[in-house]
Amino acid sequence: MIQKTILNDTHRALGAKMVDFGGWDMPIHYGSQIEEHHQVRRDAGMFDVSHMTVVDLRGARVREFLRRLVANSVDKLKKPGKALYTCMLNPQGGVVDDLIVYYMSEDFFRLVVNAATRDKDLAWIAAQATAFDVEVVERPEFGMIAVQGPTARDRVIGLLREEDRGRVGKLTRFAAAEAKTETGVDLFVARTGYTGEDGFEVIVPEADAVAFWNALLEAGVKPAGLGARDTLRLEAGMNLYGQDMDDGVSPYEAALGWTVALDGDRDFVGRDVLEQQKASGAPRQMIGLVMDEKGVLRHGQKVLTPHGEGEILSGTFSPTLGKAIAFARVPAGEIAAGVEGGVRVDIRGREVPVRVVKFPFVRDGQPQDGVLA
Amino acid sequence: MSEIPGDLKFMKSHEWARVEGDGKVTVGISDHAQGLLGDLVYVELPNVGDRVEAGTACAVVESVKAASDVYAPVSGTVVETNAALADKPETINEDAYGEGWLFTVEIEEAEQLNELLGPDDYAELLEDDDH
């Protein structure tokens, strides 16, 4: 049966076009995906991301458990509230999921995992946790709203009670804090997001989620659908699980090498495979592409490079750039930037030249160097 | 639901055809179709002089979300295409039955028009889709 978030009726009342999103009935847009995209880049927009799952880990050995579970090092988390983006790997070095780990206290860490991988993740985490006597508790009673854009933080802070405003305003990127609204609602406010803009992801008790959403609306934050979230995150150079990586792809093959910490002799799942890839090179690589011709790059299109064939992973029309952009996974090997890379994409039988660029494509609303050529 | 113009014929796959009276037929996609696709960002049209065949794909409309084939409602030769769409594909979102037309065909067999749906039948089809 299709699942609904607590905000389902609210989305419908706002005129959302709803779609089946990995088993969840979610808004794809509220009229225009492109307008919602620009709204987030220029001002502030909000996304219902309540389909994502909060998982709380408790026990004396949680940190030790996470040292084993994830490829990034939780020892980077020194102050309560700090967050870490990481992949959790299988023994073959493939990505089970990408997630955020929040350090709450020494016996309490919080994970936020993807919606579509929820069951698989929970089973995997629970199986690994038994040896460490860690309690794994899913928290479906929370809603989650991402407020993103240059004015997003101010608008959220304006809804907090006086004494919490300063503290939440001072949160650094990838840090979180608990706070209350003026009406006394408990929030977990994290300065994270998935759009390349500043903003907060706010975890709110389900019972208060609709009122909080409506308060944000009144504060001038416009609703944005998962369609805009997808174009924003691709512009921001962020991976989407299931499209840009999965169980058969290592972090090195997904341009996520920066999230891998081969620190000391920490024995995390998949480490031996990653060490081997680090030493001799991963067989494939992920590259960023921009197409200057009209048209749209799409998932699954064939990509031709001097080193062999690959395929488009995420591909879309970038509203900020007015051009098609994409990630592609191609065989390993040096590829020059720009059209000199000799990379082409097969679009309905036509080989269209594309430029190889560094990503992110867009950061803080601005096209990055070399992206517009 | 938007008004469906009474002078149009439709395909089940949501293309419309308007008989221009001089043996020519103008083709577009329905307002319902543009709504399903969302913001259109690219249109690939046939070339003037191309022959298109009824029921086969002859153009592509791409929204941010997806690429969709456009099928020819009738067979014939393309005599004009809507060049303005190259720079403003969103015109289809704004005016699917007017400025957002795609191309005009010189029709070969007028009888093919009889196989298309009338406005009422098309409206009924959309209602059934909704349930």
PDB file of C-alpha atoms in Angstrom, chain A residues 170-303:
ATOM      1  CA  LYS A 170      25.166  30.311  15.276  1.00  0.00           C
ATOM      2  CA  LEU A 171      24.985  26.691  14.152  1.00  0.00           C
ATOM      3  CA  THR A 172      27.786  25.952  11.719  1.00  0.00           C
ATOM      4  CA  ARG A 173      27.184  23.916   8.558  1.00  0.00           C
ATOM      5  CA  PHE A 174      26.579  20.274   9.325  1.00  0.00           C
ATOM      6  CA  ALA A 175      25.640  20.919  12.929  1.00  0.00           C
ATOM      7  CA  ALA A 176      22.303  20.516  14.689  1.00  0.00           C
ATOM      8  CA  ALA A 177      20.575  21.613  17.865  1.00  0.00           C
ATOM      9  CA  GLU A 178      17.350  21.112  19.712  1.00  0.00           C
ATOM     10  CA  ALA A 179      15.082  24.131  19.964  1.00  0.00           C
ATOM     11  CA  LYS A 180      11.485  25.123  20.595  1.00  0.00           C
ATOM     12  CA  THR A 181       9.118  27.226  18.544  1.00  0.00           C
ATOM     13  CA  GLU A 182       7.312  30.242  20.005  1.00  0.00           C
ATOM     14  CA  THR A 183       4.362  27.926  20.576  1.00  0.00           C
ATOM     15  CA  GLY A 184       6.491  25.377  22.444  1.00  0.00           C
ATOM     16  CA  VAL A 185       6.948  22.723  19.756  1.00  0.00           C
ATOM     17  CA  ASP A 186      10.162  20.681  20.108  1.00  0.00           C
ATOM     18  CA  LEU A 187      12.311  20.820  17.007  1.00  0.00           C
ATOM     19  CA  PHE A 188      15.579  19.228  15.979  1.00  0.00           C
ATOM     20  CA  VAL A 189      17.173  21.784  13.664  1.00  0.00           C
ATOM     21  CA  ALA A 190      20.103  20.741  11.472  1.00  0.00           C
ATOM     22  CA  ARG A 191      22.044  23.055   9.174  1.00  0.00           C
ATOM     23  CA  THR A 192      22.087  20.483   6.406  1.00  0.00           C
ATOM     24  CA  GLY A 193      20.269  20.065   3.123  1.00  0.00           C
ATOM     25  CA  TYR A 194      20.326  18.713  -0.351  1.00  0.00           C
ATOM     26  CA  THR A 195      20.078  21.739  -2.630  1.00  0.00           C
ATOM     27  CA  GLY A 196      23.455  23.475  -2.520  1.00  0.00           C
ATOM     28  CA  GLU A 197      21.808  26.353  -0.662  1.00  0.00           C
ATOM     29  CA  ASP A 198      22.073  27.256   2.965  1.00  0.00           C
ATOM     30  CA  GLY A 199      19.169  26.204   5.147  1.00  0.00           C
ATOM     31  CA  PHE A 200      17.890  23.805   7.744  1.00  0.00           C
ATOM     32  CA  GLU A 201      16.445  20.344   7.824  1.00  0.00           C
ATOM     33  CA  VAL A 202      13.969  20.337  10.679  1.00  0.00           C
ATOM     34  CA  ILE A 203      12.734  17.228  12.447  1.00  0.00           C
ATOM     35  CA  VAL A 204       9.360  17.884  14.068  1.00  0.00           C
ATOM     36  CA  PRO A 205       6.908  15.618  15.928  1.00  0.00           C
ATOM     37  CA  GLU A 206       4.246  14.453  13.487  1.00  0.00           C
ATOM     38  CA  ALA A 207       1.466  15.987  15.557  1.00  0.00           C
ATOM     39  CA  ASP A 208       3.033  19.430  15.092  1.00  0.00           C
ATOM     40  CA  ALA A 209       4.228  19.057  11.508  1.00  0.00           C
ATOM     41  CA  VAL A 210       1.200  20.598   9.770  1.00  0.00           C
ATOM     42  CA  ALA A 211       1.157  23.640  12.063  1.00  0.00           C
ATOM     43  CA  PHE A 212       4.905  24.131  11.605  1.00  0.00           C
ATOM     44  CA  TRP A 213       4.565  23.863   7.813  1.00  0.00           C
ATOM     45  CA  ASN A 214       1.762  26.429   7.866  1.00  0.00           C
ATOM     46  CA  ALA A 215       3.826  28.755  10.071  1.00  0.00           C
ATOM     47  CA  LEU A 216       6.649  28.525   7.520  1.00  0.00           C
ATOM     48  CA  LEU A 217       4.163  29.323   4.739  1.00  0.00           C
ATOM     49  CA  GLU A 218       3.077  32.416   6.637  1.00  0.00           C
ATOM     50  CA  ALA A 219       6.717  33.358   7.101  1.00  0.00           C
ATOM     51  CA  GLY A 220       7.061  33.477   3.316  1.00  0.00           C
ATOM     52  CA  VAL A 221       8.548  30.055   2.610  1.00  0.00           C
ATOM     53  CA  LYS A 222       6.949  28.579  -0.519  1.00  0.00           C
ATOM     54  CA  PRO A 223       6.343  24.858  -0.920  1.00  0.00           C
ATOM     55  CA  ALA A 224       8.585  23.066  -3.394  1.00  0.00           C
ATOM     56  CA  GLY A 225       8.135  19.548  -4.733  1.00  0.00           C
ATOM     57  CA  LEU A 226      10.500  16.651  -5.084  1.00  0.00           C
ATOM     58  CA  GLY A 227      10.946  17.578  -8.759  1.00  0.00           C
ATOM     59  CA  ALA A 228      12.726  20.800  -7.804  1.00  0.00           C
ATOM     60  CA  ARG A 229      14.627  18.964  -5.096  1.00  0.00           C
ATOM     61  CA  ASP A 230      16.033  16.690  -7.787  1.00  0.00           C
ATOM     62  CA  THR A 231      17.180  19.463 -10.152  1.00  0.00           C
ATOM     63  CA  LEU A 232      18.621  21.434  -7.224  1.00  0.00           C
ATOM     64  CA  ARG A 233      20.600  18.528  -5.830  1.00  0.00           C
ATOM     65  CA  LEU A 234      22.016  17.580  -9.225  1.00  0.00           C
ATOM     66  CA  GLU A 235      23.118  21.192  -9.844  1.00  0.00           C
ATOM     67  CA  ALA A 236      24.711  21.009  -6.390  1.00  0.00           C
ATOM     68  CA  GLY A 237      26.641  17.917  -7.444  1.00  0.00           C
ATOM     69  CA  MET A 238      24.999  15.621  -4.921  1.00  0.00           C
ATOM     70  CA  ASN A 239      24.416  11.929  -5.491  1.00  0.00           C
ATOM     71  CA  LEU A 240      21.029  10.281  -5.518  1.00  0.00           C
ATOM     72  CA  TYR A 241      20.896   6.780  -4.132  1.00  0.00           C
ATOM     73  CA  GLY A 242      19.651   4.234  -6.680  1.00  0.00           C
ATOM     74  CA  GLN A 243      20.583   6.422  -9.620  1.00  0.00           C
ATOM     75  CA  ASP A 244      24.166   7.576  -9.010  1.00  0.00           C
ATOM     76  CA  MET A 245      25.197   4.741  -6.723  1.00  0.00           C
ATOM     77  CA  ASP A 246      23.917   1.494  -5.303  1.00  0.00           C
ATOM     78  CA  ASP A 247      25.066  -1.809  -3.804  1.00  0.00           C
ATOM     79  CA  GLY A 248      27.266  -2.509  -6.819  1.00  0.00           C
ATOM     80  CA  VAL A 249      29.109   0.827  -6.816  1.00  0.00           C
ATOM     81  CA  SER A 250      31.937   1.838  -4.495  1.00  0.00           C
ATOM     82  CA  PRO A 251      32.255   5.360  -3.083  1.00  0.00           C
ATOM     83  CA  TYR A 252      35.323   5.898  -5.289  1.00  0.00           C
ATOM     84  CA  GLU A 253      33.237   5.091  -8.353  1.00  0.00           C
ATOM     85  CA  ALA A 254      30.569   7.556  -7.215  1.00  0.00           C
ATOM     86  CA  ALA A 255      32.901  10.531  -6.651  1.00  0.00           C
ATOM     87  CA  LEU A 256      32.419  10.032  -2.922  1.00  0.00           C
ATOM     88  CA  GLY A 257      36.057   9.284  -2.127  1.00  0.00           C
ATOM     89  CA  TRP A 258      36.048  12.382   0.088  1.00  0.00           C
ATOM     90  CA  THR A 259      33.641  10.628   2.446  1.00  0.00           C
ATOM     91  CA  VAL A 260      35.927   7.613   2.903  1.00  0.00           C
ATOM     92  CA  ALA A 261      38.288   7.745   5.888  1.00  0.00           C
ATOM     93  CA  LEU A 262      41.004   5.094   5.782  1.00  0.00           C
ATOM     94  CA  ASP A 263      42.071   6.168   9.263  1.00  0.00           C
ATOM     95  CA  GLY A 264      44.307   3.955  11.418  1.00  0.00           C
ATOM     96  CA  ASP A 265      43.299   0.335  11.390  1.00  0.00           C
ATOM     97  CA  ARG A 266      39.575   1.010  11.840  1.00  0.00           C
ATOM     98  CA  ASP A 267      37.893  -2.133  10.572  1.00  0.00           C
ATOM     99  CA  PHE A 268      34.782  -0.863   8.752  1.00  0.00           C
ATOM    100  CA  VAL A 269      32.722  -3.083   6.490  1.00  0.00           C
ATOM    101  CA  GLY A 270      34.118  -3.029   2.949  1.00  0.00           C
ATOM    102  CA  ARG A 271      37.465  -1.511   3.937  1.00  0.00           C
ATOM    103  CA  ASP A 272      39.649  -4.163   2.262  1.00  0.00           C
ATOM    104  CA  VAL A 273      37.955  -3.616  -1.108  1.00  0.00           C
ATOM    105  CA  LEU A 274      38.314   0.157  -0.818  1.00  0.00           C
ATOM    106  CA  GLU A 275      41.995  -0.117   0.116  1.00  0.00           C
ATOM    107  CA  GLN A 276      42.559  -2.236  -2.942  1.00  0.00           C
ATOM    108  CA  GLN A 277      40.744   0.321  -5.134  1.00  0.00           C
ATOM    109  CA  LYS A 278      42.675   3.156  -3.513  1.00  0.00           C
ATOM    110  CA  ALA A 279      45.948   1.390  -4.338  1.00  0.00           C
ATOM    111  CA  SER A 280      45.237   0.186  -7.861  1.00  0.00           C
ATOM    112  CA  GLY A 281      42.400   2.476  -8.913  1.00  0.00           C
ATOM    113  CA  ALA A 282      38.671   1.806  -9.157  1.00  0.00           C
ATOM    114  CA  PRO A 283      37.571   0.354 -12.499  1.00  0.00           C
ATOM    115  CA  ARG A 284      35.052   3.143 -13.132  1.00  0.00           C
ATOM    116  CA  GLN A 285      34.697   6.840 -12.381  1.00  0.00           C
ATOM    117  CA  MET A 286      31.916   9.388 -12.181  1.00  0.00           C
ATOM    118  CA  ILE A 287      32.208  12.543 -14.278  1.00  0.00           C
ATOM    119  CA  GLY A 288      30.121  15.697 -14.632  1.00  0.00           C
ATOM    120  CA  LEU A 289      28.779  16.689 -18.053  1.00  0.00           C
ATOM    121  CA  VAL A 290      27.263  19.804 -19.559  1.00  0.00           C
ATOM    122  CA  MET A 291      25.598  19.822 -22.968  1.00  0.00           C
ATOM    123  CA  ASP A 292      25.710  23.093 -24.911  1.00  0.00           C
ATOM    124  CA  GLU A 293      23.269  21.902 -27.566  1.00  0.00           C
ATOM    125  CA  LYS A 294      19.560  22.039 -26.888  1.00  0.00           C
ATOM    126  CA  GLY A 295      18.058  18.944 -25.353  1.00  0.00           C
ATOM    127  CA  VAL A 296      18.073  17.035 -22.100  1.00  0.00           C
ATOM    128  CA  LEU A 297      20.488  14.396 -20.836  1.00  0.00           C
ATOM    129  CA  ARG A 298      18.621  11.454 -19.326  1.00  0.00           C
ATOM    130  CA  HIS A 299      19.350   8.515 -17.065  1.00  0.00           C
ATOM    131  CA  GLY A 300      20.442   5.468 -19.068  1.00  0.00           C
ATOM    132  CA  GLN A 301      21.693   7.230 -22.203  1.00  0.00           C
ATOM    133  CA  LYS A 302      24.917   5.765 -23.578  1.00  0.00           C
ATOM    134  CA  VAL A 303      28.074   7.811 -23.043  1.00  0.00           C
TER     135      VAL A 303
END
